[in-house]
Amino acid sequence: MIEEKSQNFIEEIIEEDLKNHKYTQIITRFPPEPNGYLHIGHASSICLNFGLTKKFGGYTNLRFDDTNPVTEETEYVESIKEDVKWLGFEWGNELYASDYFETLYKYAIQLIQEGLAYVDDSSSEEIASLKGTPTEPGKNSPFRDRSVEENLEFFTKMKAGVFPDGTKTLRAKIDMAHPNMLMRDPVLYRIKHAHHHRTGDKWCIYPMYDFAHGQSDSIENVTHSICTLEFVPHRELYDWLIEKLRIFPSKQYEFARRNLTYTITSKRKLLQLVNEKFVDGWDDPRMTTISGMRRRGFTPESIRDFCERIGVAKRENLVDMGLLEFCVRDHLNKIAQRRMAVLDPVKLILINYPEGQVEEVMSENNPEEENAGGVRPLFFSRELWIEREDFMEVPAKKWFRLAPGAIVRLKSAYIVKCEGFKKDDKGNITEVHCSYIPESKSGSDTSGMHVKGTIHWISVPHAGIAEVRLYDRLFNVENPAVDDGDFRTHINPDSLRIIKKAYIEASLKEATAGEKFQFIRKGYFTLDKYSTPELPVFNRTVTLKDTWAKESKK
RNA sequence: UGGCCUAUAGUAUAAUGGUAGUACAACAGAUUUUGGUUCUGUCUGUCUUGGUUCGAAUCCAGGUAGGCCAACCA
């Protein structure tokens, strides 16, 4: 029996179109402007567009909407390509709106010839003041009724570079009283004597988004042009142009952009965070950019899973960051190699373990895999580093880690009993003293003892050293994007904590970039780009779910 | 004195005129050499008022609430 999986509204439309033989194959496109790095919101759009053609047959183009040379750069083009590939998608064609500048120019001439566009000498302020408001109609420009010949002559001269920036525009001749503001003679072309990242200095007039996007879709025979809700009013203009130009009718469908708690997905604001050094570049692990998440240790699988789970709809939304964390834990749990690392060390001395003795114990690499993913050796000795938080001088209720008189298992090694501890003048614990139970060794335990707690450890003489970076949310309010002042005032000052000297087990010294680890009981980690052979630097992707942290707050 | 879009548990999303379901979160328990994982169970929902209908989350009308539209940005 085939399980009926519910479809989103766009999938339903496509299925219907296919059933009615409206199209034989589906063509979509992902159309970023190369003026910033991709973020989690784009991931949602990428998964949707590429996922649709994967599911229904066809292909998805990667098209850069590069119609504004002032803000666009090749660096962004490269990062976008890398991110889409990393997410696991292959585009049908790599295209640029700037590839169509010649065609678009011809379209503009066509409109002028048919009396549907005119050259306006008004300044941007004048255009704005004649535009009206959402509740009041606009007024016609004094240049609206120029002859076709005059329009043709001026537009040709605009292209030839005769006029300075801002002195003339080409406008569509539609209706200045139209209830849709976008239909009130929208600007089609503007003069910009600017260098374009691909066409260089060939052009000094550039089409507006509204005169490029829809036609680009049409030129590419895009069947389903999917975008976010704020473009709903543009659809009317998009359809008007397609009709007047008599070109392939791509259809636009809009969905609600995805918002995530405690994050910002505005390229402008992300750029601000980068420029004002609140973060370490676009790929800072605290950023929900694709590159930031990659550096942080997210997997493409987990991001795709997240996008799948949040779905596609048309209503306003604010998705809980907890779901993203669930998705990455879910995947990492299956694939991450278990390792031991002590982040905040305190020394544990086994008072009945012979001085100088060293033995090897075996520990499983991943209990989720068959045969526990194999085992690796760990050195065990008399002096060990353990986590400071795993000892409590005065145990809390339901505490089952170390405390005076308590017993606990050292993961993959022996059961130990706490016999005492040492403090310095300030009252800080400096040493924990335990006796070990020789017959309790993992794998050959004949002690018959039962312990509730198991803790991780690192042998003092065998410990490696690493830097560990712990991240918290970048903003301390759920929705930092709401316009009640400067979003920067919501930045969490404690979003990054660097541990300069953490102790790691020997095998971690050979960690390579991209490998995923679970530091047992501490979370998932991956190597940062600042790692060196001398000093590995680990990023914490996400903590483990911590039921005790919740319990202890009660 | 406008046009357009939207409204289902805390969050996100199904149910396409016929039993309001799923996931995350929360809570309780079982298992566990990670207070992880896994498993079991519990809690919580159709914005509102009418109408159509044998029957409405679904269709219609009014209301309410939220969002988008007045860049030579995309």
XYZ file of C-alpha atoms (C1' of nucleotides) in Angstrom:
628
model
C 0.000 0.000 0.000
C 1.275 3.402 -0.938
C 1.262 5.851 1.911
C -0.502 9.077 1.005
C 1.766 11.854 2.069
C 0.013 15.171 2.257
C 1.183 17.715 -0.275
C 1.600 21.440 0.048
C -0.522 23.761 -2.053
C 2.145 24.219 -4.716
C 2.598 20.486 -5.156
C -1.151 20.197 -5.594
C -1.150 22.839 -8.314
C 1.686 21.091 -10.130
C 0.038 17.721 -9.879
C -3.113 19.219 -11.351
C -1.184 20.922 -14.180
C 0.529 17.652 -15.015
C -2.734 15.740 -14.936
C -4.315 18.241 -17.322
C -1.297 18.004 -19.642
C -0.694 21.705 -19.250
C 3.017 20.958 -19.104
C 5.057 17.906 -19.934
C 7.846 18.818 -17.568
C 8.228 21.195 -14.665
C 10.792 23.992 -14.775
C 11.489 26.092 -11.705
C 14.280 28.431 -10.777
C 16.085 29.673 -7.719
C 16.707 33.386 -8.379
C 19.011 34.989 -5.792
C 20.429 38.464 -6.152
C 24.194 38.183 -5.677
C 24.336 40.858 -3.002
C 24.811 38.726 0.092
C 25.205 35.226 1.409
C 22.395 32.683 1.460
C 20.616 32.028 4.762
C 18.198 29.516 6.251
C 15.275 31.273 4.576
C 16.876 30.743 1.190
C 17.447 27.095 2.108
C 13.705 26.743 2.404
C 13.215 28.230 -1.065
C 16.016 26.098 -2.525
C 14.558 22.900 -1.079
C 11.130 23.864 -2.412
C 12.218 24.754 -5.941
C 14.687 21.930 -6.423
C 12.515 19.489 -4.517
C 9.570 20.129 -6.824
C 11.418 19.275 -10.027
C 13.069 16.311 -8.375
C 9.660 15.019 -7.373
C 7.665 15.812 -10.502
C 10.333 15.636 -13.191
C 12.067 18.530 -14.906
C 14.823 20.800 -13.742
C 15.619 23.904 -11.751
C 17.774 26.734 -12.991
C 20.071 28.746 -10.816
C 19.510 32.277 -12.038
C 21.213 35.278 -10.570
C 18.983 38.336 -10.580
C 21.822 40.724 -11.235
C 20.074 43.843 -12.432
C 21.569 46.252 -9.917
C 25.322 46.523 -10.497
C 25.825 48.778 -7.494
C 25.212 46.100 -4.836
C 26.264 42.928 -6.613
C 29.593 41.131 -6.531
C 31.218 38.004 -7.878
C 32.150 36.921 -4.345
C 28.459 36.488 -3.636
C 27.910 34.541 -6.854
C 30.595 32.072 -5.808
C 29.289 31.671 -2.277
C 25.757 31.092 -3.527
C 26.874 28.374 -5.932
C 28.867 26.680 -3.204
C 25.962 26.777 -0.771
C 23.411 25.362 -3.211
C 25.786 22.529 -4.096
C 26.550 21.853 -0.464
C 22.852 21.611 0.306
C 22.816 18.771 -2.200
C 21.181 20.233 -5.289
C 22.198 20.367 -8.939
C 20.860 23.092 -11.166
C 19.798 22.592 -14.762
C 21.490 25.756 -16.008
C 23.563 28.477 -14.434
C 22.017 31.669 -15.729
C 22.071 35.414 -15.151
C 19.429 38.042 -15.728
C 22.283 40.004 -17.259
C 22.412 37.366 -20.005
C 19.090 38.790 -21.128
C 19.960 42.497 -21.168
C 19.885 42.543 -24.985
C 16.536 40.755 -25.163
C 15.098 42.921 -22.431
C 16.188 46.022 -24.341
C 14.329 44.744 -27.404
C 11.257 44.117 -25.288
C 11.421 47.715 -24.112
C 11.614 48.969 -27.696
C 8.614 46.800 -28.522
C 6.578 48.354 -25.738
C 7.553 51.876 -26.826
C 6.558 51.110 -30.405
C 3.197 49.883 -29.257
C 2.634 52.979 -27.170
C 2.940 51.069 -23.903
C 6.041 52.749 -22.519
C 7.469 56.243 -22.398
C 10.586 58.085 -21.386
C 10.021 60.273 -18.347
C 12.285 63.236 -17.498
C 10.895 63.509 -13.977
C 13.193 63.146 -11.022
C 12.628 60.296 -8.588
C 11.070 62.769 -6.155
C 8.666 63.991 -8.807
C 7.732 60.463 -9.765
C 7.115 59.644 -6.122
C 4.945 62.692 -5.540
C 2.773 61.929 -8.572
C 2.434 58.325 -7.582
C -0.341 58.945 -5.089
C -0.745 56.769 -2.015
C -2.437 53.446 -1.409
C -5.673 55.322 -0.779
C -5.306 58.153 -3.314
C -4.848 57.839 -7.078
C -1.709 59.182 -8.723
C -1.425 61.812 -11.444
C -0.045 61.512 -14.932
C 3.488 62.624 -15.602
C 3.769 65.649 -17.934
C 5.950 63.457 -20.177
C 3.431 60.648 -20.446
C 2.130 61.550 -23.892
C 5.358 61.871 -25.818
C 5.254 60.479 -29.333
C 6.566 57.042 -30.118
C 9.370 58.621 -32.185
C 10.423 60.887 -29.368
C 10.390 58.024 -26.876
C 12.433 55.863 -29.200
C 14.961 58.631 -29.694
C 15.350 59.345 -25.965
C 15.539 55.690 -24.999
C 18.224 55.069 -27.627
C 20.161 58.024 -26.260
C 19.721 56.740 -22.716
C 21.383 53.534 -23.804
C 24.081 55.455 -25.640
C 25.080 57.164 -22.418
C 24.020 60.662 -23.404
C 22.256 61.378 -20.093
C 23.581 61.389 -16.544
C 22.238 59.067 -13.800
C 18.750 59.791 -12.605
C 17.768 62.240 -15.334
C 15.470 59.924 -17.287
C 13.636 56.655 -16.882
C 11.606 54.414 -19.096
C 8.145 53.797 -17.676
C 5.313 51.492 -18.583
C 2.129 53.314 -19.598
C -0.579 51.603 -17.607
C -2.825 53.532 -15.233
C -1.860 56.138 -12.647
C -5.132 55.559 -10.779
C -4.722 51.796 -10.556
C -5.528 50.403 -7.085
C -2.329 48.373 -7.288
C 0.474 50.891 -6.808
C 2.809 48.740 -8.877
C 0.617 49.286 -11.913
C 0.910 53.088 -11.701
C 3.327 53.435 -14.608
C 6.189 51.489 -13.035
C 9.758 52.390 -13.903
C 11.206 49.840 -16.324
C 14.710 51.162 -16.926
C 16.958 53.547 -15.076
C 20.285 55.111 -15.936
C 23.256 53.890 -13.919
C 26.742 54.559 -15.175
C 28.044 51.692 -13.088
C 30.359 48.760 -13.669
C 28.507 45.444 -13.721
C 30.162 42.300 -12.365
C 29.481 40.452 -15.618
C 28.674 42.915 -18.387
C 31.372 45.368 -17.324
C 30.790 48.822 -18.812
C 28.706 47.694 -21.750
C 25.492 49.085 -20.320
C 24.604 52.322 -18.588
C 20.885 51.570 -18.410
C 19.690 48.676 -16.299
C 16.245 47.049 -16.161
C 14.353 47.146 -12.897
C 13.553 43.871 -11.128
C 9.981 44.097 -12.389
C 11.106 44.354 -15.977
C 13.649 41.559 -15.668
C 12.349 38.894 -13.363
C 9.146 37.881 -15.078
C 10.623 38.005 -18.547
C 13.639 36.002 -17.408
C 11.286 33.310 -16.183
C 9.492 33.457 -19.488
C 12.678 33.262 -21.556
C 13.653 30.158 -19.591
C 10.188 28.622 -19.998
C 9.832 28.447 -16.239
C 6.472 26.805 -15.630
C 6.085 27.574 -11.935
C 7.776 30.715 -10.692
C 7.812 30.453 -6.931
C 8.494 33.397 -4.672
C 7.524 34.855 -1.335
C 4.322 36.647 -0.415
C 5.601 40.200 -0.703
C 5.682 39.704 -4.469
C 1.964 38.990 -4.732
C 1.178 42.514 -6.009
C 3.924 42.159 -8.616
C 2.134 39.263 -10.238
C -0.331 41.581 -11.909
C 2.464 43.540 -13.577
C 4.320 40.343 -14.414
C 1.203 39.031 -16.198
C 0.616 42.388 -17.908
C 4.107 42.344 -19.392
C 3.786 38.734 -20.514
C 0.519 39.550 -22.213
C 1.696 42.722 -23.918
C 4.964 41.181 -25.049
C 3.210 37.982 -26.125
C 5.820 35.733 -24.541
C 5.721 32.386 -22.715
C 3.332 32.665 -19.770
C 5.227 31.603 -16.673
C 2.926 31.545 -13.655
C 3.942 32.973 -10.324
C 2.955 31.342 -7.030
C 3.720 32.818 -3.660
C 4.370 31.262 -0.262
C 5.053 32.800 3.139
C 8.699 33.305 3.979
C 9.890 31.261 6.918
C 10.911 33.075 10.073
C 12.975 31.437 12.797
C 13.006 32.450 16.442
C 16.088 34.291 17.708
C 17.407 34.929 14.214
C 17.466 37.548 11.525
C 17.021 36.811 7.854
C 17.380 40.173 6.272
C 20.410 40.464 4.018
C 20.709 44.109 4.917
C 20.882 43.358 8.628
C 23.158 40.367 8.178
C 25.503 42.582 6.178
C 25.385 45.098 9.000
C 26.395 42.427 11.528
C 29.333 41.552 9.302
C 30.418 45.114 8.538
C 30.125 46.293 12.116
C 32.071 43.255 13.345
C 29.428 41.870 15.625
C 30.321 38.554 14.043
C 33.355 36.968 12.415
C 32.181 37.315 8.804
C 29.286 35.872 6.853
C 30.247 32.354 7.944
C 30.332 33.098 11.665
C 28.936 29.963 13.316
C 26.311 32.035 15.102
C 24.864 33.273 11.819
C 22.008 31.346 10.270
C 23.651 31.781 6.907
C 24.219 28.510 5.070
C 27.963 29.050 5.316
C 27.696 29.877 9.014
C 25.678 26.769 9.697
C 28.114 24.672 7.682
C 31.013 26.034 9.748
C 29.032 25.442 12.910
C 28.678 21.763 11.985
C 25.185 21.446 10.571
C 24.744 18.802 7.903
C 22.895 19.395 4.638
C 20.663 16.450 5.517
C 19.544 18.106 8.723
C 18.774 21.396 6.996
C 16.786 19.636 4.282
C 14.917 17.686 6.935
C 14.108 20.937 8.711
C 12.805 22.570 5.539
C 10.687 19.503 4.871
C 9.230 19.561 8.369
C 8.306 23.237 8.498
C 6.358 22.854 5.273
C 5.090 25.466 2.865
C 2.031 27.628 3.360
C 0.785 31.178 2.996
C 0.359 32.363 6.537
C 2.657 34.342 8.757
C 4.873 32.141 10.857
C 7.684 32.080 13.375
C 9.248 28.646 13.544
C 10.738 27.473 16.809
C 14.543 27.231 16.709
C 14.042 24.077 18.783
C 12.899 22.266 15.669
C 16.122 23.077 13.796
C 18.076 21.849 16.807
C 16.026 18.683 16.898
C 16.771 18.047 13.206
C 20.502 18.459 13.566
C 20.648 16.319 16.718
C 18.572 13.671 15.034
C 21.020 13.368 12.147
C 24.212 13.845 14.118
C 23.138 11.219 16.629
C 23.179 8.697 13.815
C 26.480 9.659 12.230
C 28.707 11.349 14.825
C 31.692 9.532 16.275
C 31.599 9.417 20.095
C 34.665 10.888 21.732
C 35.586 12.101 25.188
C 36.536 15.663 25.989
C 36.600 17.539 29.277
C 35.697 21.191 28.914
C 35.936 22.430 32.485
C 38.418 20.113 34.176
C 38.975 19.106 37.738
C 41.429 16.370 38.729
C 40.226 12.989 39.926
C 42.772 10.808 41.712
C 42.234 7.066 42.105
C 43.843 6.512 45.482
C 44.047 2.719 45.145
C 45.276 2.652 41.535
C 49.020 1.943 41.240
C 51.098 5.000 40.439
C 52.622 4.862 36.974
C 50.277 2.128 35.780
C 48.567 2.633 32.416
C 46.016 0.402 30.768
C 43.936 0.499 27.645
C 40.173 0.354 27.676
C 37.934 0.113 24.633
C 35.060 2.450 23.917
C 32.421 2.236 21.207
C 32.469 4.799 18.407
C 28.744 5.018 17.849
C 26.174 2.934 19.698
C 23.589 3.805 17.040
C 25.469 1.801 14.441
C 25.594 -1.947 14.200
C 28.386 -3.349 16.355
C 28.514 0.082 17.945
C 30.439 1.392 14.957
C 33.580 -0.349 16.141
C 35.695 0.554 19.128
C 38.792 2.611 19.835
C 41.339 2.365 22.645
C 41.591 4.897 25.456
C 44.409 5.253 27.964
C 43.443 4.927 31.588
C 45.627 5.888 34.524
C 45.664 6.980 38.150
C 44.983 10.640 37.488
C 42.079 11.680 35.335
C 40.394 14.895 34.254
C 36.684 14.958 34.856
C 34.073 17.660 34.372
C 33.893 20.088 37.294
C 30.112 20.009 37.122
C 30.107 16.232 37.649
C 31.044 16.624 41.312
C 28.875 18.201 43.977
C 30.108 18.656 47.516
C 26.536 18.787 48.730
C 24.493 16.698 46.305
C 21.174 17.991 45.037
C 18.180 15.751 45.195
C 18.039 13.208 42.378
C 21.770 13.792 41.815
C 23.484 10.693 40.584
C 26.947 11.831 39.722
C 29.916 12.264 42.085
C 29.542 13.450 45.644
C 31.202 12.365 48.880
C 30.464 8.656 49.291
C 28.700 8.350 45.910
C 29.542 5.768 43.283
C 29.627 6.378 39.581
C 30.924 4.626 36.462
C 33.753 6.098 34.461
C 32.495 5.535 30.929
C 34.037 2.409 29.356
C 36.255 1.880 32.421
C 35.707 1.279 36.140
C 33.190 2.054 38.809
C 34.619 4.476 41.356
C 33.596 5.594 44.813
C 34.219 9.083 46.069
C 36.351 9.002 49.215
C 37.109 12.699 49.603
C 38.162 15.968 47.931
C 40.439 18.972 48.267
C 39.629 22.660 48.163
C 41.747 25.776 47.767
C 41.532 28.913 49.946
C 38.678 30.284 47.904
C 36.607 27.163 48.365
C 37.081 25.846 44.821
C 37.337 22.090 44.453
C 40.869 21.212 43.313
C 40.903 17.429 43.551
C 38.393 14.645 43.910
C 39.642 11.457 45.513
C 38.111 8.107 44.628
C 38.792 4.419 45.006
C 38.174 2.221 42.009
C 36.591 -1.227 41.976
C 39.083 -3.473 40.090
C 36.492 -6.138 39.175
C 34.111 -3.573 37.630
C 36.017 -3.023 34.403
C 33.755 -2.475 31.391
C 33.218 -5.645 29.428
C 34.373 -7.888 32.269
C 32.377 -6.531 35.166
C 31.926 -9.119 37.899
C 31.263 -6.621 40.671
C 27.500 -6.978 40.472
C 27.294 -3.308 41.394
C 24.613 -1.031 40.057
C 25.319 2.647 39.396
C 22.959 5.340 38.230
C 25.511 7.751 36.853
C 28.170 7.441 34.191
C 30.650 10.227 33.555
C 33.339 10.885 30.957
C 37.048 11.409 31.683
C 40.488 11.926 30.128
C 43.730 10.412 31.406
C 45.891 13.292 32.636
C 49.220 12.171 31.140
C 47.607 11.275 27.817
C 45.371 14.296 27.378
C 45.507 16.394 24.236
C 44.646 20.066 24.274
C 42.111 21.860 22.150
C 40.272 25.141 21.984
C 36.515 24.759 22.188
C 33.968 27.357 21.139
C 30.512 27.235 22.618
C 27.746 29.165 20.919
C 24.479 30.482 22.156
C 21.760 32.269 20.226
C 22.889 35.533 18.628
C 19.819 37.412 19.818
C 18.138 37.290 23.171
C 14.613 37.993 21.953
C 12.406 35.658 19.971
C 11.806 38.034 17.127
C 14.662 40.519 16.797
C 13.364 41.618 13.399
C 10.266 43.416 14.699
C 10.550 47.120 14.092
C 10.619 48.476 17.584
C 13.978 50.108 17.421
C 17.458 48.927 16.581
C 17.772 45.158 16.232
C 21.367 45.413 17.453
C 20.173 46.200 20.951
C 18.906 42.600 21.087
C 22.287 41.035 20.407
C 23.185 38.474 23.055
C 26.532 39.545 24.564
C 27.251 35.956 25.638
C 26.654 34.272 22.308
C 30.249 33.033 22.110
C 32.243 31.426 24.903
C 35.783 30.324 24.131
C 37.435 27.626 26.178
C 41.129 28.049 25.555
C 42.223 24.805 27.116
C 39.985 21.787 26.976
C 41.298 18.251 27.347
C 40.629 15.830 24.530
C 41.306 12.154 24.022
C 44.273 11.271 21.833
C 42.290 10.211 18.757
C 40.801 13.688 18.489
C 44.217 15.108 17.684
C 43.831 13.529 14.242
C 40.381 14.998 13.595
C 39.898 16.326 10.075
C 37.733 19.121 8.724
C 34.106 18.178 8.249
C 34.170 15.195 10.627
C 31.290 15.128 13.073
C 31.842 14.192 16.704
C 29.727 13.793 19.742
C 31.718 14.717 22.810
C 29.970 12.345 25.146
C 27.466 14.147 27.352
C 28.605 17.549 26.019
C 27.145 17.887 22.544
C 28.060 17.698 18.896
C 31.266 19.243 17.660
C 33.187 19.816 14.471
C 36.536 21.374 13.605
C 36.551 25.127 12.984
C 38.413 26.732 10.093
C 40.886 28.294 12.543
C 42.189 24.878 13.603
C 45.900 24.239 13.274
C 47.837 20.976 13.633
C 49.194 22.369 16.920
C 45.860 23.444 18.318
C 42.600 21.972 17.100
C 39.649 24.330 17.465
C 36.231 22.757 17.893
C 32.857 24.391 17.345
C 29.916 23.128 19.286
C 27.125 22.609 16.778
C 24.461 21.960 19.391
C 24.256 20.608 22.914
C 22.742 17.256 23.727
C 19.235 17.365 25.073
C 19.745 17.936 28.769
C 16.979 16.551 30.942
C 19.031 17.100 34.063
C 19.391 20.817 33.397
C 15.600 21.048 33.410
C 15.255 18.806 36.465
C 17.821 20.776 38.448
C 15.953 24.035 37.887
C 12.836 22.697 39.536
C -10.284 56.893 1.645
C -8.019 51.908 -1.529
C -6.158 47.080 -3.269
C -4.267 42.316 -2.119
C -2.960 38.087 1.207
C -3.797 35.243 5.701
C -6.323 33.061 10.251
C -6.491 24.983 12.958
C -2.926 23.014 20.145
C 2.754 26.843 22.840
C 5.138 26.375 17.507
C 4.776 24.509 12.512
C 1.686 21.854 9.376
C -2.558 18.066 7.626
C -7.710 16.980 7.104
C -9.878 19.202 -0.408
C -18.484 19.039 2.586
C -18.507 13.257 6.388
C -14.160 10.480 13.123
C -9.904 17.381 13.839
C -4.498 14.164 12.655
C 1.145 14.488 12.528
C 5.845 16.577 14.100
C 8.484 19.698 17.546
C 7.866 21.561 22.511
C 5.833 20.369 27.434
C 4.575 16.613 31.151
C 4.646 11.358 33.262
C 6.804 6.541 33.000
C 10.035 2.267 30.986
C 14.910 1.060 29.058
C 19.966 2.773 29.145
C 27.763 1.987 30.940
C 25.975 9.227 27.513
C 20.502 12.465 32.817
C 21.957 11.066 25.125
C 19.243 7.494 22.032
C 14.898 4.325 21.966
C 9.911 3.011 23.648
C 4.998 3.967 26.054
C 1.484 7.306 27.680
C -0.718 12.393 28.881
C -2.022 17.551 27.972
C -3.515 21.432 24.811
C -6.645 23.560 18.860
C -10.619 25.094 14.102
C -10.521 34.000 15.345
C -15.888 35.766 15.668
C -21.180 36.298 14.182
C -24.597 34.772 10.870
C -25.999 31.892 6.389
C -26.150 27.425 2.936
C -26.374 22.052 4.075
C -28.797 15.909 6.663
C -23.756 17.380 7.902
C -18.959 23.110 7.787
C -12.088 23.748 9.901
C -13.608 23.391 4.748
C -18.602 26.883 0.920
C -20.979 32.176 1.296
C -21.590 37.101 3.839
C -20.338 40.535 7.712
C -16.965 41.501 11.621
C -12.159 41.102 14.184
C -6.929 40.409 14.115
C -2.236 40.104 11.553
C 0.668 40.942 7.091
C 2.022 43.260 2.198
C 1.771 47.597 -1.358
C 3.487 54.784 -1.968
C 13.093 52.608 -3.949
C 15.366 55.016 -10.395
C 16.181 47.850 -4.351
C 15.266 42.736 -5.209
